[in-house]
């Protein structure tokens, strides 16, 4: 129910803001608005204010503003001056642009409000580097602090992830890192990554995590080598072959490098100290034999607390930061669309209603700050998507009216019809892809 409610509120609010942008600009430009609808299909609630009928319709997946227009019906002679088609092309462009702009403005204001309130983020401090990972091979170590990713300065873990997304289709990733020995520049080899690897888990795929671990066991795989030896959840590893165990990474490295070789592990279980003998299973990874015992560690709670930082800005600084973040996300969204077109990023990243609902529900469960961040991110996506130069979208209408502004002529009706059909086809294909991805993820568990 929380997911459903969060989804309906998010879509309803964002669609209202978008359509109100069109409505507000139309009224300021002297254009009559006949219908303002949230949702499509049969109206379930209506009221009238002046010339405009306001309504909530049955299908809550969008909305529209219907303006007085001679191309869509007969207009009384005394109302012709209020018809959309009789307006100067600059006014038409302003009306078309106002919807996406309203979404981007909303995102900027949300981010500004959050920055003024105080946003808790994670420092760009590396907690763990997986052994044999891309990051480990490049020389990154736990405790290193990310300063710049591909030339972009980063102040949080989220910023680092966004910058790494921009490296899709590149063969390498440049990092500037603050290490105990001073600042160093490192290069990560990305050639082993596929287009599908560039998703929300990209940093972990590189072998980077903000979380540090303890030597306490959090998970034991059923019938794995550790389970067969008697290791249990909650055990704390103390000695490895009679030597003090400094870190989980050392433990993991030893196991990986010694497949099928028995070793002695001393653990603390409650008030007891036990000695176990474990023989790692042998698995094949990329043609190389490595050891595995089937366990995972607990996260270090104290480390996680030290990773958190609160960014709180003055009202003016917060407003500038909100606009800057919205701009950066808009540019990133455009780049991601472009990289999808050339195959650098998998189209599986596109989500439909189920994906948006899950995102909204999870964010709402985390609290109102996370939910507002979710609204802002979706609002940016909605604004940027509608500015795409595709017929039927606002971006396509901007092209039509821009052509009229430059040439003084409107596009021929027959050409407009063809372009509209192409736009509808492209939009339906995008919707079909999004629904297919949702089905793969949520119905079949394949995403």
Short mmCIF file of C-alpha atoms in Angstrom, two decimals:
data_model
loop_
_atom_site.label_atom_id
_atom_site.label_comp_id
_atom_site.label_asym_id
_atom_site.label_seq_id
_atom_site.Cartn_x
_atom_site.Cartn_y
_atom_site.Cartn_z
CA UNK A 1 0.00 0.00 0.00
CA UNK A 2 2.89 2.35 0.76
CA UNK A 3 4.37 1.70 -2.69
CA UNK A 4 1.02 2.30 -4.40
CA UNK A 5 0.37 5.49 -2.42
CA UNK A 6 3.90 6.79 -3.00
CA UNK A 7 3.61 6.08 -6.73
CA UNK A 8 0.22 7.79 -7.12
CA UNK A 9 1.38 10.87 -5.19
CA UNK A 10 4.62 11.08 -7.18
CA UNK A 11 3.01 10.70 -10.60
CA UNK A 12 0.05 12.93 -9.71
CA UNK A 13 2.26 15.73 -8.39
CA UNK A 14 4.82 15.60 -11.20
CA UNK A 15 2.19 15.45 -13.94
CA UNK A 16 0.29 18.32 -12.31
CA UNK A 17 3.45 20.46 -12.16
CA UNK A 18 4.25 19.68 -15.80
CA UNK A 19 0.79 20.43 -17.12
CA UNK A 20 0.42 23.48 -14.89
CA UNK A 21 3.56 24.84 -16.54
CA UNK A 22 1.82 24.60 -19.92
CA UNK A 23 -1.39 26.03 -18.47
CA UNK A 24 0.32 28.97 -16.75
CA UNK A 25 2.29 29.91 -19.88
CA UNK A 26 -0.80 29.57 -22.09
CA UNK A 27 -2.85 31.87 -19.88
CA UNK A 28 -0.02 34.43 -19.71
CA UNK A 29 0.23 34.34 -23.50
CA UNK A 30 -3.50 34.93 -23.89
CA UNK A 31 -4.42 31.42 -25.03
CA UNK A 32 -7.70 29.85 -23.90
CA UNK A 33 -7.44 26.50 -22.10
CA UNK A 34 -10.41 24.18 -22.49
CA UNK A 35 -9.32 21.18 -20.38
CA UNK A 36 -6.72 20.54 -17.69
CA UNK A 37 -6.56 16.79 -17.07
CA UNK A 38 -4.56 14.71 -14.63
CA UNK A 39 -4.71 11.22 -16.10
CA UNK A 40 -6.15 9.85 -19.32
CA UNK A 41 -9.41 8.21 -20.27
CA UNK A 42 -12.80 8.65 -18.66
CA UNK A 43 -13.02 11.51 -16.12
CA UNK A 44 -13.81 10.40 -12.58
CA UNK A 45 -14.04 13.92 -11.12
CA UNK A 46 -14.56 17.29 -12.84
CA UNK A 47 -15.07 20.93 -11.96
CA UNK A 48 -15.20 24.08 -14.06
CA UNK A 49 -13.43 27.36 -13.52
CA UNK A 50 -13.97 29.99 -16.18
CA UNK A 51 -13.41 28.55 -19.64
CA UNK A 52 -11.39 25.62 -18.30
CA UNK A 53 -12.68 22.20 -17.24
CA UNK A 54 -10.41 20.68 -14.60
CA UNK A 55 -10.55 16.91 -14.23
CA UNK A 56 -8.99 13.79 -12.76
CA UNK A 57 -9.18 10.89 -15.20
CA UNK A 58 -9.16 7.13 -14.72
CA UNK A 59 -5.64 6.22 -15.95
CA UNK A 60 -3.06 8.00 -13.72
CA UNK A 61 -0.10 7.70 -16.09
CA UNK A 62 0.06 11.22 -17.49
CA UNK A 63 -2.06 14.22 -18.26
CA UNK A 64 -2.74 16.93 -20.81
CA UNK A 65 -3.81 20.52 -21.34
CA UNK A 66 -6.24 21.03 -24.22
CA UNK A 67 -6.12 24.56 -25.61
CA UNK A 68 -8.43 26.50 -27.87
CA UNK A 69 -7.10 25.66 -31.35
CA UNK A 70 -8.62 25.85 -34.81
CA UNK A 71 -6.73 22.75 -35.87
CA UNK A 72 -8.64 20.71 -33.29
CA UNK A 73 -12.13 22.09 -33.71
CA UNK A 74 -14.26 25.03 -34.69
CA UNK A 75 -13.52 28.29 -32.86
CA UNK A 76 -16.03 31.13 -32.65
CA UNK A 77 -14.85 34.25 -34.50
CA UNK A 78 -14.87 36.36 -31.33
CA UNK A 79 -12.57 33.80 -29.63
CA UNK A 80 -10.14 33.38 -32.51
CA UNK A 81 -7.63 35.77 -30.94
CA UNK A 82 -7.37 33.35 -27.98
CA UNK A 83 -6.68 30.28 -30.19
CA UNK A 84 -3.25 28.66 -29.93
CA UNK A 85 -2.73 28.47 -33.68
CA UNK A 86 -3.13 32.25 -34.10
CA UNK A 87 -0.34 33.12 -31.66
CA UNK A 88 3.18 34.29 -32.47
CA UNK A 89 5.57 31.32 -32.75
CA UNK A 90 7.63 32.66 -29.83
CA UNK A 91 4.54 32.36 -27.62
CA UNK A 92 3.94 28.84 -28.89
CA UNK A 93 7.53 27.91 -28.03
CA UNK A 94 7.16 29.41 -24.56
CA UNK A 95 4.02 27.34 -23.93
CA UNK A 96 5.68 24.14 -25.15
CA UNK A 97 8.81 24.75 -23.09
CA UNK A 98 6.96 25.70 -19.90
CA UNK A 99 5.95 22.12 -19.03
CA UNK A 100 9.45 20.59 -18.96
CA UNK A 101 10.79 23.78 -17.39
CA UNK A 102 8.28 23.44 -14.54
CA UNK A 103 9.59 19.94 -13.82
CA UNK A 104 13.20 21.14 -13.81
CA UNK A 105 12.24 24.10 -11.62
CA UNK A 106 10.51 21.78 -9.15
CA UNK A 107 13.62 19.57 -8.97
CA UNK A 108 15.82 22.62 -8.37
CA UNK A 109 13.58 23.86 -5.55
CA UNK A 110 13.42 20.41 -3.92
CA UNK A 111 17.19 20.04 -3.99
CA UNK A 112 17.60 23.62 -2.73
CA UNK A 113 15.23 22.91 0.16
CA UNK A 114 17.10 19.74 1.05
CA UNK A 115 20.47 21.49 0.97
CA UNK A 116 19.09 24.23 3.22
CA UNK A 117 17.64 21.62 5.60
CA UNK A 118 20.79 19.50 5.56
CA UNK A 119 21.48 16.42 3.46
CA UNK A 120 23.26 13.40 4.94
CA UNK A 121 25.61 11.81 2.42
CA UNK A 122 28.53 9.39 2.49
CA UNK A 123 32.06 10.73 2.14
CA UNK A 124 33.89 9.53 -0.99
CA UNK A 125 36.03 7.34 1.27
CA UNK A 126 36.75 3.79 0.14
CA UNK A 127 35.83 1.27 2.82
CA UNK A 128 36.64 -1.94 0.95
CA UNK A 129 38.41 -2.88 -2.29
CA UNK A 130 37.52 -6.36 -3.53
CA UNK A 131 40.52 -8.53 -4.26
CA UNK A 132 41.34 -9.21 -7.92
CA UNK A 133 38.91 -6.43 -8.87
CA UNK A 134 39.42 -3.67 -11.44
CA UNK A 135 39.97 -1.18 -8.61
CA UNK A 136 42.47 -3.43 -6.82
CA UNK A 137 44.48 -3.95 -10.01
CA UNK A 138 44.63 -0.17 -10.46
CA UNK A 139 46.17 0.19 -6.99
CA UNK A 140 43.22 1.48 -4.96
CA UNK A 141 43.17 0.56 -1.29
CA UNK A 142 40.74 0.80 1.62
CA UNK A 143 41.05 4.21 3.25
CA UNK A 144 41.76 6.07 0.00
CA UNK A 145 39.60 9.14 -0.61
CA UNK A 146 38.23 9.87 -4.09
CA UNK A 147 38.95 13.47 -5.09
CA UNK A 148 38.13 13.54 -8.81
CA UNK A 149 36.48 11.03 -11.12
CA UNK A 150 37.12 11.61 -14.83
CA UNK A 151 38.11 15.15 -13.95
CA UNK A 152 34.92 15.86 -11.96
CA UNK A 153 35.45 16.90 -8.35
CA UNK A 154 33.44 14.67 -6.00
CA UNK A 155 32.39 15.38 -2.42
CA UNK A 156 30.20 12.35 -1.80
CA UNK A 157 29.83 8.70 -2.75
CA UNK A 158 26.74 9.53 -4.83
CA UNK A 159 28.66 12.12 -6.84
CA UNK A 160 31.37 9.55 -7.51
CA UNK A 161 28.81 7.08 -8.84
CA UNK A 162 27.24 9.69 -11.13
CA UNK A 163 30.66 10.57 -12.55
CA UNK A 164 31.49 6.90 -13.15
CA UNK A 165 28.24 6.56 -15.15
CA UNK A 166 29.66 9.15 -17.53
CA UNK A 167 32.54 6.77 -18.32
CA UNK A 168 30.28 4.30 -20.12
CA UNK A 169 31.75 3.44 -23.56
CA UNK A 170 35.23 4.50 -22.39
CA UNK A 171 38.07 2.01 -22.16
CA UNK A 172 39.49 3.56 -19.00
CA UNK A 173 38.52 5.69 -16.02
CA UNK A 174 40.78 8.35 -14.52
CA UNK A 175 40.75 8.83 -10.73
CA UNK A 176 42.55 11.31 -8.51
CA UNK A 177 42.83 9.80 -5.05
CA UNK A 178 44.08 11.03 -1.69
CA UNK A 179 46.11 8.19 -0.16
CA UNK A 180 48.21 7.93 3.03
CA UNK A 181 51.24 8.56 0.78
CA UNK A 182 49.71 11.68 -0.79
CA UNK A 183 47.51 12.41 -3.81
CA UNK A 184 47.86 10.01 -6.72
CA UNK A 185 46.33 9.61 -10.16
CA UNK A 186 45.12 6.13 -11.10
CA UNK A 187 43.65 4.60 -14.23
CA UNK A 188 41.02 1.84 -14.11
CA UNK A 189 40.78 -0.51 -17.09
CA UNK A 190 37.10 -0.74 -18.11
CA UNK A 191 37.50 -2.99 -21.14
CA UNK A 192 36.16 -6.03 -19.28
CA UNK A 193 32.84 -4.29 -18.52
CA UNK A 194 29.81 -4.68 -20.78
CA UNK A 195 27.07 -2.13 -21.43
CA UNK A 196 24.86 -3.97 -18.93
CA UNK A 197 27.42 -3.48 -16.15
CA UNK A 198 26.80 0.29 -16.07
CA UNK A 199 23.90 0.32 -13.65
CA UNK A 200 23.32 1.36 -10.03
CA UNK A 201 25.88 -1.27 -8.96
CA UNK A 202 28.71 0.06 -11.12
CA UNK A 203 31.02 0.99 -8.22
CA UNK A 204 30.71 -2.46 -6.68
CA UNK A 205 31.41 -3.97 -10.11
CA UNK A 206 34.65 -2.01 -10.09
CA UNK A 207 35.36 -3.52 -6.67
CA UNK A 208 34.68 -0.41 -4.59
CA UNK A 209 32.46 -0.14 -1.53
CA UNK A 210 31.99 2.60 1.07
CA UNK A 211 31.44 -0.04 3.74
CA UNK A 212 34.22 -1.48 5.85
CA UNK A 213 33.84 -4.97 7.29
CA UNK A 214 34.68 -6.75 10.51
CA UNK A 215 35.85 -10.33 10.92
CA UNK A 216 32.45 -11.39 12.28
CA UNK A 217 30.45 -13.81 10.12
CA UNK A 218 27.14 -12.43 8.79
CA UNK A 219 26.24 -15.23 6.35
CA UNK A 220 27.18 -18.87 5.88
CA UNK A 221 26.26 -20.57 2.62
CA UNK A 222 24.32 -23.78 3.11
CA UNK A 223 26.48 -26.84 2.30
CA UNK A 224 29.47 -24.60 1.56
CA UNK A 225 32.99 -25.32 2.84
CA UNK A 226 32.49 -23.10 5.90
CA UNK A 227 29.18 -24.72 6.79
CA UNK A 228 30.67 -28.20 6.45
CA UNK A 229 33.46 -27.19 8.84
CA UNK A 230 30.97 -25.93 11.45
CA UNK A 231 31.34 -22.15 11.04
CA UNK A 232 28.21 -20.28 12.14
CA UNK A 233 26.66 -16.84 11.76
CA UNK A 234 27.91 -14.59 14.56
CA UNK A 235 31.32 -16.27 14.89
CA UNK A 236 34.26 -13.87 15.05
CA UNK A 237 37.42 -14.99 13.23
CA UNK A 238 40.50 -14.47 15.43
CA UNK A 239 43.45 -16.50 14.13
CA UNK A 240 44.31 -17.86 10.69
CA UNK A 241 46.85 -20.69 10.88
CA UNK A 242 47.81 -19.48 14.39
CA UNK A 243 48.41 -15.90 13.13
CA UNK A 244 46.24 -12.93 14.20
CA UNK A 245 43.74 -12.03 11.50
CA UNK A 246 44.17 -8.32 10.77
CA UNK A 247 41.23 -7.81 8.41
CA UNK A 248 38.56 -9.58 6.46
CA UNK A 249 40.35 -8.66 3.24
CA UNK A 250 43.43 -10.63 4.35
CA UNK A 251 41.18 -13.58 5.18
CA UNK A 252 39.47 -13.37 1.79
CA UNK A 253 42.76 -13.04 -0.07
CA UNK A 254 44.18 -16.13 1.64
CA UNK A 255 41.12 -18.21 0.74
CA UNK A 256 41.13 -17.09 -2.88
CA UNK A 257 44.82 -17.84 -3.30
CA UNK A 258 44.72 -21.26 -1.64
CA UNK A 259 41.96 -23.37 -3.24
CA UNK A 260 41.53 -26.89 -1.78
CA UNK A 261 44.25 -26.22 0.85
CA UNK A 262 43.02 -26.91 4.44
CA UNK A 263 43.66 -24.14 6.98
CA UNK A 264 43.11 -23.64 10.70
CA UNK A 265 40.70 -20.93 11.83
CA UNK A 266 40.19 -19.96 15.45
CA UNK A 267 36.85 -18.26 16.14
CA UNK A 268 35.06 -16.77 19.13
CA UNK A 269 31.49 -18.00 19.56
CA UNK A 270 29.89 -16.25 22.51
CA UNK A 271 32.16 -17.00 25.50
CA UNK A 272 33.81 -19.97 23.73
CA UNK A 273 36.93 -20.15 21.57
CA UNK A 274 36.83 -22.85 18.91
CA UNK A 275 39.40 -24.20 16.43
CA UNK A 276 38.05 -25.24 13.05
CA UNK A 277 39.67 -26.80 9.98
CA UNK A 278 38.27 -25.54 6.69
CA UNK A 279 39.09 -26.74 3.17
CA UNK A 280 38.10 -24.15 0.53
CA UNK A 281 36.08 -25.31 -2.45
CA UNK A 282 37.64 -24.80 -5.86
CA UNK A 283 35.79 -22.70 -8.42
CA UNK A 284 36.70 -21.48 -11.89
CA UNK A 285 36.64 -17.71 -12.37
CA UNK A 286 37.60 -16.40 -15.78
CA UNK A 287 39.71 -19.48 -16.40
CA UNK A 288 41.51 -19.25 -13.05
CA UNK A 289 41.12 -21.66 -10.12
CA UNK A 290 40.31 -19.85 -6.88
CA UNK A 291 39.15 -20.87 -3.41
CA UNK A 292 35.78 -20.16 -1.79
CA UNK A 293 34.27 -21.15 1.55
CA UNK A 294 30.84 -19.47 1.26
CA UNK A 295 30.77 -16.76 3.92
CA UNK A 296 30.32 -12.99 4.10
CA UNK A 297 31.22 -10.55 6.89
CA UNK A 298 29.26 -7.99 8.88
CA UNK A 299 29.66 -4.30 8.13
CA UNK A 300 31.58 -2.11 10.54
CA UNK A 301 28.91 0.11 12.15
CA UNK A 302 31.47 2.54 13.60
CA UNK A 303 33.06 3.01 10.19
CA UNK A 304 29.68 3.67 8.61
CA UNK A 305 28.95 6.36 11.20
CA UNK A 306 32.28 8.02 10.46
CA UNK A 307 31.47 7.94 6.72
CA UNK A 308 28.39 10.10 7.12
CA UNK A 309 28.55 13.83 6.54
CA UNK A 310 25.85 16.50 6.59
CA UNK A 311 25.86 19.13 3.86
CA UNK A 312 23.90 22.19 4.99
CA UNK A 313 24.02 25.47 3.05
CA UNK A 314 22.68 28.97 3.41
CA UNK A 315 19.46 29.73 1.47
CA UNK A 316 21.33 31.43 -1.40
CA UNK A 317 23.99 28.73 -1.57
CA UNK A 318 21.30 26.04 -1.37
CA UNK A 319 19.39 27.58 -4.28
CA UNK A 320 22.53 27.74 -6.42
CA UNK A 321 23.44 24.16 -5.44
CA UNK A 322 19.91 22.98 -6.29
CA UNK A 323 20.07 24.55 -9.75
CA UNK A 324 23.56 23.15 -10.31
CA UNK A 325 22.53 19.63 -9.28
CA UNK A 326 19.46 19.75 -11.54
CA UNK A 327 21.65 20.94 -14.42
CA UNK A 328 24.23 18.20 -13.83
CA UNK A 329 21.54 15.51 -13.67
CA UNK A 330 19.90 16.87 -16.83
CA UNK A 331 23.19 16.72 -18.74
CA UNK A 332 23.85 13.22 -17.38
CA UNK A 333 20.36 12.08 -18.48
CA UNK A 334 20.96 13.37 -22.01
CA UNK A 335 24.35 11.64 -22.11
CA UNK A 336 22.82 8.38 -20.89
CA UNK A 337 20.18 8.50 -23.63
CA UNK A 338 22.93 9.09 -26.16
CA UNK A 339 25.02 6.22 -24.81
CA UNK A 340 21.99 3.93 -24.97
CA UNK A 341 21.54 4.80 -28.64
CA UNK A 342 25.13 3.78 -29.43
CA UNK A 343 24.93 0.66 -27.23
CA UNK A 344 27.34 1.85 -24.52
CA UNK A 345 24.63 1.43 -21.87
CA UNK A 346 22.04 -1.32 -21.87
CA UNK A 347 18.42 -0.29 -22.58
CA UNK A 348 17.56 -2.48 -19.59
CA UNK A 349 18.17 0.64 -17.49
CA UNK A 350 14.87 2.10 -18.73
CA UNK A 351 12.10 1.59 -16.18
CA UNK A 352 8.33 1.68 -16.61
CA UNK A 353 5.52 2.18 -14.10
CA UNK A 354 6.54 -0.78 -11.93
CA UNK A 355 10.13 0.41 -11.71
CA UNK A 356 9.05 3.93 -10.81
CA UNK A 357 6.58 2.56 -8.25
CA UNK A 358 9.28 0.44 -6.62
CA UNK A 359 11.67 3.39 -6.52
CA UNK A 360 9.00 5.64 -5.00
CA UNK A 361 7.93 3.00 -2.47
CA UNK A 362 11.47 2.23 -1.32
CA UNK A 363 12.24 5.94 -1.00
CA UNK A 364 9.06 6.59 0.99
CA UNK A 365 9.94 3.74 3.35
CA UNK A 366 13.33 5.38 4.00
CA UNK A 367 11.75 8.69 5.03
CA UNK A 368 10.54 11.98 3.61
CA UNK A 369 14.03 13.21 2.67
CA UNK A 370 14.67 10.16 0.49
CA UNK A 371 11.17 10.46 -0.99
CA UNK A 372 11.75 14.11 -1.93
CA UNK A 373 15.05 13.13 -3.56
CA UNK A 374 13.12 10.48 -5.51
CA UNK A 375 10.56 13.09 -6.65
CA UNK A 376 13.31 15.45 -7.75
CA UNK A 377 15.13 12.76 -9.73
CA UNK A 378 11.97 11.61 -11.52
CA UNK A 379 11.04 15.25 -12.19
CA UNK A 380 14.41 15.82 -13.88
CA UNK A 381 13.92 12.69 -16.00
CA UNK A 382 10.40 13.79 -16.96
CA UNK A 383 11.56 17.27 -17.89
CA UNK A 384 14.51 16.07 -19.97
CA UNK A 385 12.50 13.32 -21.68
CA UNK A 386 9.85 15.81 -22.79
CA UNK A 387 12.50 18.10 -24.26
CA UNK A 388 13.76 15.36 -26.56
CA UNK A 389 13.30 16.42 -30.22
CA UNK A 390 10.71 13.74 -30.89
CA UNK A 391 7.37 14.55 -32.58
CA UNK A 392 4.46 14.42 -30.08
CA UNK A 393 6.76 15.40 -27.19
CA UNK A 394 7.29 19.02 -26.16
CA UNK A 395 10.73 18.98 -27.75
CA UNK A 396 9.16 18.07 -31.09
CA UNK A 397 6.69 20.94 -30.78
CA UNK A 398 9.58 23.28 -30.04
CA UNK A 399 11.11 22.24 -33.37
CA UNK A 400 7.83 22.89 -35.21
CA UNK A 401 7.42 26.35 -33.71
CA UNK A 402 11.12 27.12 -34.10
CA UNK A 403 10.81 26.39 -37.82
CA UNK A 404 7.82 28.73 -37.98
CA UNK A 405 9.74 31.44 -36.11
CA UNK A 406 12.67 31.23 -38.53
CA UNK A 407 10.77 30.86 -41.81
CA UNK A 408 7.43 32.50 -41.09
CA UNK A 409 5.68 29.34 -42.35
CA UNK A 410 4.04 26.48 -40.48
CA UNK A 411 4.88 22.89 -41.35
CA UNK A 412 2.49 21.39 -43.91
CA UNK A 413 -0.41 19.47 -42.39
CA UNK A 414 0.45 16.26 -44.27
CA UNK A 415 4.04 16.39 -42.95
CA UNK A 416 2.83 17.09 -39.41
CA UNK A 417 0.58 14.02 -39.57
CA UNK A 418 3.48 11.83 -40.70
CA UNK A 419 5.79 13.19 -38.02
CA UNK A 420 3.13 12.69 -35.36
CA UNK A 421 2.73 9.06 -36.39
CA UNK A 422 6.49 8.58 -36.21
CA UNK A 423 6.53 10.19 -32.77
CA UNK A 424 3.68 8.01 -31.53
CA UNK A 425 5.48 4.92 -32.85
CA UNK A 426 8.73 5.86 -31.10
CA UNK A 427 6.92 6.63 -27.86
CA UNK A 428 5.02 3.34 -27.98
CA UNK A 429 8.28 1.49 -28.60
CA UNK A 430 9.85 3.23 -25.59
CA UNK A 431 6.83 2.35 -23.44
CA UNK A 432 6.93 -1.26 -24.65
CA UNK A 433 10.63 -1.49 -23.78
CA UNK A 434 10.00 -0.03 -20.31
CA UNK A 435 7.13 -2.44 -19.67
CA UNK A 436 9.23 -5.36 -20.94
CA UNK A 437 12.05 -4.40 -18.57
CA UNK A 438 9.58 -4.16 -15.70
CA UNK A 439 8.21 -7.60 -16.53
CA UNK A 440 11.73 -9.05 -16.68
CA UNK A 441 12.63 -7.58 -13.28
CA UNK A 442 9.46 -7.93 -11.25
CA UNK A 443 7.51 -10.79 -12.81
CA UNK A 444 10.30 -13.10 -13.94
CA UNK A 445 13.20 -11.89 -11.77
CA UNK A 446 15.55 -11.65 -14.72
CA UNK A 447 16.55 -7.95 -14.53
#
